[in-house]
Tab-separated table of C-alpha atoms in Angstrom:
chain	number	residue	atom	x	y	z
A	64	MET	CA	9.561	21.216	31.362
A	65	LYS	CA	7.475	24.932	30.408
A	66	GLN	CA	4.155	25.634	31.210
A	67	GLY	CA	1.714	24.668	28.847
A	68	LYS	CA	-1.640	25.838	27.514
A	69	ALA	CA	-4.261	23.262	27.410
A	70	LYS	CA	-7.729	22.829	28.743
A	71	ILE	CA	-9.328	19.775	29.958
A	72	ARG	CA	-13.008	19.025	30.337
A	73	ILE	CA	-14.028	15.844	32.422
A	74	PHE	CA	-17.747	14.493	32.751
A	75	PHE	CA	-18.699	11.881	34.552
A	76	GLN	CA	-21.047	9.080	33.217
A	77	LYS	CA	-22.514	6.231	34.562
A	78	ASP	CA	-19.681	3.075	33.565
A	79	VAL	CA	-17.175	5.975	31.459
A	80	VAL	CA	-15.362	9.066	31.615
A	81	LYS	CA	-15.097	11.539	28.794
A	82	VAL	CA	-12.398	13.475	28.794
A	83	LYS	CA	-11.991	16.394	25.838
A	84	MET	CA	-9.056	17.676	25.895
A	85	LEU	CA	-7.600	20.838	23.592
A	86	ILE	CA	-3.668	21.971	24.042
A	87	ALA	CA	-2.587	25.206	21.930
A	88	ASN	CA	-0.222	24.617	19.112
A	89	LEU	CA	0.354	25.221	15.703
A	90	MET	CA	1.098	22.059	14.416
A	91	LEU	CA	2.542	23.676	11.584
A	92	THR	CA	3.486	20.929	8.293
A	93	GLU	CA	6.829	22.173	6.602
A	94	GLU	CA	4.970	23.922	3.943
A	95	GLN	CA	3.210	26.163	6.013
A	96	ALA	CA	6.543	27.157	8.415
A	97	LYS	CA	8.054	27.988	5.326
A	98	ARG	CA	5.250	30.074	4.013
A	99	LYS	CA	5.006	32.194	7.617
A	100	GLY	CA	9.147	32.263	7.858
A	101	ILE	CA	9.273	30.796	11.071
A	102	LYS	CA	10.779	26.830	12.377
A	103	GLN	CA	8.146	23.755	12.160
A	104	ASP	CA	6.306	23.700	15.237
A	105	TYR	CA	3.769	20.330	16.059
A	106	ILE	CA	3.597	18.031	19.188
A	107	THR	CA	4.864	15.056	18.300
A	108	HIS	CA	4.222	13.329	21.689
A	109	ILE	CA	1.435	13.636	24.070
A	110	VAL	CA	0.602	11.798	27.071
A	111	LEU	CA	-1.758	12.052	29.787
A	112	THR	CA	-1.368	10.566	33.162
A	113	ALA	CA	-4.073	10.383	36.205
A	114	ASN	CA	-2.224	10.113	39.793
A	115	ASP	CA	0.664	8.838	37.542
A	116	GLN	CA	-0.940	6.317	35.408
A	117	VAL	CA	-1.131	6.430	32.023
A	118	ILE	CA	-5.077	7.074	30.510
A	119	PHE	CA	-3.835	8.443	26.845
A	120	GLU	CA	-1.487	8.604	25.172
A	121	PHE	CA	-0.777	9.764	21.532
A	122	LYS	CA	1.731	10.608	18.768
A	123	PRO	CA	0.763	13.051	16.374
A	124	THR	CA	2.151	14.450	13.396
A	125	PRO	CA	2.227	17.734	12.021
A	126	TYR	CA	-1.646	16.926	9.706
A	127	VAL	CA	-3.109	16.940	12.614
A	128	SER	CA	-5.070	20.206	13.295
A	129	ARG	CA	-3.864	23.556	14.904
A	130	ASN	CA	-4.759	23.674	18.424
A	131	PRO	CA	-5.408	20.074	18.930
A	132	SER	CA	-8.402	18.858	20.716
A	133	PHE	CA	-9.178	15.130	21.213
A	134	THR	CA	-12.383	13.495	23.091
A	135	PHE	CA	-11.929	10.085	24.740
A	136	PHE	CA	-13.896	7.770	26.715
A	137	CYS	CA	-12.139	6.275	30.015
A	138	PRO	CA	-13.114	3.686	32.106
A	139	SER	CA	-14.302	4.975	35.333
A	140	THR	CA	-12.516	2.489	37.396
A	141	MET	CA	-9.154	4.335	35.572
A	142	LEU	CA	-10.264	8.325	36.417
A	143	HIS	CA	-11.906	9.388	39.536
A	144	ALA	CA	-12.757	12.817	40.778
A	145	GLY	CA	-10.191	14.619	42.500
A	146	ASP	CA	-7.645	12.319	40.699
A	147	HIS	CA	-4.461	14.541	39.794
A	148	LEU	CA	-4.035	14.973	36.179
A	149	THR	CA	-0.969	15.821	34.359
A	150	LEU	CA	-0.869	16.470	30.595
A	151	ILE	CA	2.597	16.392	28.976
A	152	TRP	CA	3.554	17.383	25.702
A	153	LYS	CA	6.991	17.113	23.268
A	154	THR	CA	7.416	19.633	20.122
A	155	SER	CA	9.306	19.403	17.136
A	156	LEU	CA	11.600	21.699	18.243
A	157	GLY	CA	12.512	19.227	21.618
A	158	GLU	CA	10.582	21.680	24.036
A	159	THR	CA	8.145	19.618	26.676
A	160	TYR	CA	5.499	21.311	28.248
A	161	ARG	CA	3.035	20.771	30.882
A	162	PHE	CA	-0.442	21.339	32.097
A	163	THR	CA	-1.674	20.040	35.523
A	164	GLN	CA	-5.489	20.319	36.994
A	165	ARG	CA	-7.439	18.075	39.098
A	166	ALA	CA	-10.340	15.938	37.563
A	167	GLU	CA	-13.262	17.680	38.536
A	168	GLU	CA	-16.909	18.016	36.719
A	169	ARG	CA	-16.672	21.341	34.692
B	67	MET	CA	52.147	-1.922	22.374
B	68	HIS	CA	50.902	1.258	22.100
B	69	ARG	CA	50.654	0.981	18.092
B	70	ARG	CA	48.702	-2.636	18.008
B	71	SER	CA	46.081	-0.459	20.744
B	72	PHE	CA	45.565	2.166	18.432
B	73	PHE	CA	45.018	0.067	15.044
B	74	ARG	CA	42.781	-2.666	16.997
B	75	LEU	CA	40.529	1.164	18.030
B	76	ILE	CA	40.405	2.311	14.078
B	77	CYS	CA	39.190	-1.670	12.971
B	78	LEU	CA	36.634	-1.438	15.948
B	79	ASN	CA	35.156	1.774	14.177
B	80	ALA	CA	35.737	0.409	10.917
B	81	LEU	CA	33.039	-2.370	12.120
B	82	CYS	CA	30.868	0.187	13.792
B	83	LEU	CA	30.372	2.297	10.489
B	84	PRO	CA	27.848	0.348	9.009
B	85	LEU	CA	25.500	-0.782	12.232
B	86	MET	CA	25.366	3.463	12.756
B	87	ALA	CA	24.484	3.950	9.450
B	88	GLN	CA	21.435	1.096	9.389
B	89	GLY	CA	20.292	3.052	12.367
B	90	SER	CA	19.875	5.945	10.747
B	91	HIS	CA	17.859	4.841	8.217
B	92	ASP	CA	15.726	3.545	11.090
B	93	ASP	CA	15.135	6.894	12.261
B	94	GLN	CA	13.445	7.957	9.414
B	95	ARG	CA	10.645	10.337	10.729
B	96	LEU	CA	7.044	8.107	9.862
B	97	GLU	CA	5.368	11.825	9.369
B	98	ASP	CA	7.873	12.547	5.993
B	99	VAL	CA	7.428	9.117	4.401
B	100	THR	CA	4.784	9.682	1.501
B	101	SER	CA	4.255	6.136	0.381
B	102	MET	CA	1.426	4.348	2.108
B	103	LYS	CA	3.689	0.799	0.918
B	104	GLU	CA	6.861	2.431	2.625
B	105	LEU	CA	4.527	3.540	5.899
B	106	ILE	CA	3.180	-0.001	6.498
B	107	THR	CA	6.449	-1.363	5.949
B	108	LEU	CA	8.247	0.778	8.297
B	109	LEU	CA	5.094	0.053	10.911
B	110	PHE	CA	4.573	-3.439	10.444
B	111	GLY	CA	7.589	-5.247	9.061
B	112	ASN	CA	6.354	-8.200	7.308
B	113	SER	CA	3.219	-8.320	9.129
B	114	LYS	CA	0.020	-9.984	7.631
B	115	ILE	CA	-2.712	-7.236	7.902
B	116	VAL	CA	-6.126	-8.597	8.226
B	117	THR	CA	-9.413	-6.659	7.478
B	118	ASP	CA	-11.292	-6.129	11.128
B	119	THR	CA	-15.160	-4.511	10.327
B	120	SER	CA	-15.165	-4.408	13.938
B	121	ILE	CA	-13.018	-1.473	14.266
B	122	THR	CA	-15.467	1.516	13.289
B	123	ILE	CA	-14.454	4.636	11.832
B	124	LYS	CA	-16.742	7.648	11.581
B	125	VAL	CA	-15.467	10.642	9.206
B	126	PRO	CA	-18.089	13.179	6.838
B	127	ARG	CA	-18.559	12.984	3.462
B	128	VAL	CA	-17.893	16.031	2.591
B	129	ALA	CA	-15.591	17.775	5.241
B	130	ALA	CA	-16.566	22.224	5.529
B	131	ASN	CA	-13.313	22.733	6.430
B	132	GLY	CA	-10.807	20.625	5.050
B	133	GLY	CA	-7.988	21.929	8.162
B	134	SER	CA	-10.287	20.600	10.698
B	135	VAL	CA	-12.108	16.999	9.727
B	136	PRO	CA	-13.296	15.208	12.434
B	137	ILE	CA	-12.484	11.141	12.994
B	138	ALA	CA	-13.849	8.632	14.917
B	139	ILE	CA	-12.665	5.498	16.234
B	140	LEU	CA	-14.448	2.983	17.843
B	141	SER	CA	-13.752	-0.340	18.884
B	142	LYS	CA	-14.850	-3.151	21.205
B	143	LYS	CA	-11.911	-5.276	21.119
B	144	HIS	CA	-8.506	-4.227	23.113
B	145	PHE	CA	-5.409	-3.158	20.698
B	146	LYS	CA	-2.257	-1.935	22.028
B	147	ARG	CA	-1.596	0.273	18.891
B	148	ILE	CA	-4.107	2.104	16.802
B	149	VAL	CA	-2.643	3.674	13.444
B	150	VAL	CA	-4.708	6.204	11.160
B	151	THR	CA	-3.565	7.138	7.681
B	152	ALA	CA	-5.163	8.982	5.255
B	153	PRO	CA	-3.889	6.919	2.280
B	154	ASN	CA	-4.321	9.809	-0.997
B	155	MET	CA	-2.624	12.204	1.126
B	156	LYS	CA	0.928	13.464	0.493
B	157	HIS	CA	2.391	11.980	4.228
B	158	PRO	CA	-0.294	9.731	4.818
B	159	LEU	CA	0.214	9.280	8.412
B	160	ILE	CA	-1.867	11.364	11.034
B	161	GLY	CA	-1.261	9.880	14.553
B	162	ILE	CA	-0.839	6.997	16.335
B	163	PHE	CA	-2.474	5.954	19.717
B	164	GLU	CA	-0.672	4.008	21.907
B	165	VAL	CA	-3.357	2.125	24.039
B	166	PRO	CA	-2.769	1.991	27.748
B	167	ASP	CA	-4.190	-1.197	29.303
B	168	GLY	CA	-7.829	-1.241	30.192
B	169	ALA	CA	-8.464	1.531	27.791
B	170	ILE	CA	-11.401	2.226	25.661
B	171	ILE	CA	-10.891	2.510	22.701
B	172	ARG	CA	-13.347	5.456	21.189
B	173	TYR	CA	-11.208	8.354	19.909
B	174	PHE	CA	-12.265	11.498	18.350
B	175	LEU	CA	-9.517	13.566	16.977
B	176	ARG	CA	-9.325	16.348	14.104
B	177	ALA	CA	-7.191	15.830	11.361
B	178	LYS	CA	-5.426	18.681	8.292
B	179	LEU	CA	-6.365	17.314	5.082
B	180	TYR	CA	-5.055	18.997	2.149
B	181	LEU	CA	-5.806	17.081	-1.103
B	182	SER	CA	-6.378	19.452	-4.056
B	183	TYR	CA	-9.877	18.353	-4.759
B	184	ARG	CA	-8.935	14.870	-4.604
B	185	THR	CA	-10.997	12.460	-1.788
B	186	THR	CA	-9.533	10.011	0.727
B	187	PRO	CA	-10.551	7.136	2.692
B	188	ILE	CA	-9.425	7.099	6.275
B	189	VAL	CA	-7.630	3.421	7.359
B	190	VAL	CA	-6.948	2.375	10.277
B	191	PHE	CA	-4.451	0.016	11.167
B	192	ALA	CA	-4.735	-1.625	15.254
B	193	VAL	CA	-1.902	-3.842	16.440
B	194	ASP	CA	-3.248	-6.588	19.918
B	195	SER	CA	-0.997	-8.100	21.799
B	196	HIS	CA	0.013	-10.734	19.792
B	197	ASN	CA	1.198	-8.270	17.391
B	198	ASN	CA	-1.454	-9.237	14.772
B	199	VAL	CA	-2.489	-6.531	12.698
B	200	TYR	CA	-5.562	-5.169	11.727
B	201	ARG	CA	-7.450	-3.235	9.125
B	202	ASN	CA	-10.533	-1.418	8.242
B	203	GLU	CA	-11.318	1.559	6.154
B	204	SER	CA	-14.049	4.529	6.132
B	205	LYS	CA	-17.207	3.670	4.539
B	206	PHE	CA	-16.956	6.502	1.720
B	207	ASP	CA	-14.280	9.107	0.780
B	208	ILE	CA	-14.026	12.381	2.326
B	209	LEU	CA	-14.245	15.390	0.192
B	210	PRO	CA	-12.286	18.430	2.071
B	211	ALA	CA	-14.018	21.427	0.860
B	212	GLY	CA	-10.624	23.705	1.330
B	213	GLY	CA	-8.796	24.220	4.694
B	214	CYS	CA	-8.556	27.631	6.349
B	215	GLU	CA	-5.192	27.669	7.448
B	216	GLY	CA	-2.483	29.011	5.530
């Protein structure tokens, strides 16, 4: 599993936690890849876990924007300050990337 | 004895071939599907789809950048799967959220919409824990002003 480039920002609010994340990937469609003359590379599966509990899971297609960014909310019971966040994503080229961070407000 | 077991093996393999062919059809990539009808059949089979206005979809009327169109999906009900589509696109499927138990359905993402001066609504399908399928559409169609990518 390779180390991937991503950013996760956490905002602790009253009863919910807002999570903003961004993953570095070109998210090329077939036409874009042909035009650039490279292999089509896009993310096929994203999972974010907090202390091994899945809090976000998404299966994108190449029709999600380049460097996909997501914002989602989860209850404060699922994500606490100091939790160990692990973001794993798989690409169409068969590669798996991992990014880890502590859940701290930044 | 060896000849009998050899012929038995050939017959078993011949029976397996149709099952393998069926498997390859099931493995068809959802992102390659170009028809909305086919996509719905592959995802939900013959399930009845009911409109549910409690699923809120927020999109801009005119997207300044067609390569990055913001989409918001909100619901107070709990669903286990949310499918986001843009029916007028060549490949309608944008992505599928697998919602964990106890999660809040408030998702914001950015999609790439290449429509060559056409418009598209965003249609969201939601599946609950009893495998009932619900559907809602954005209030107005998005007109992407043009993508900056590619």
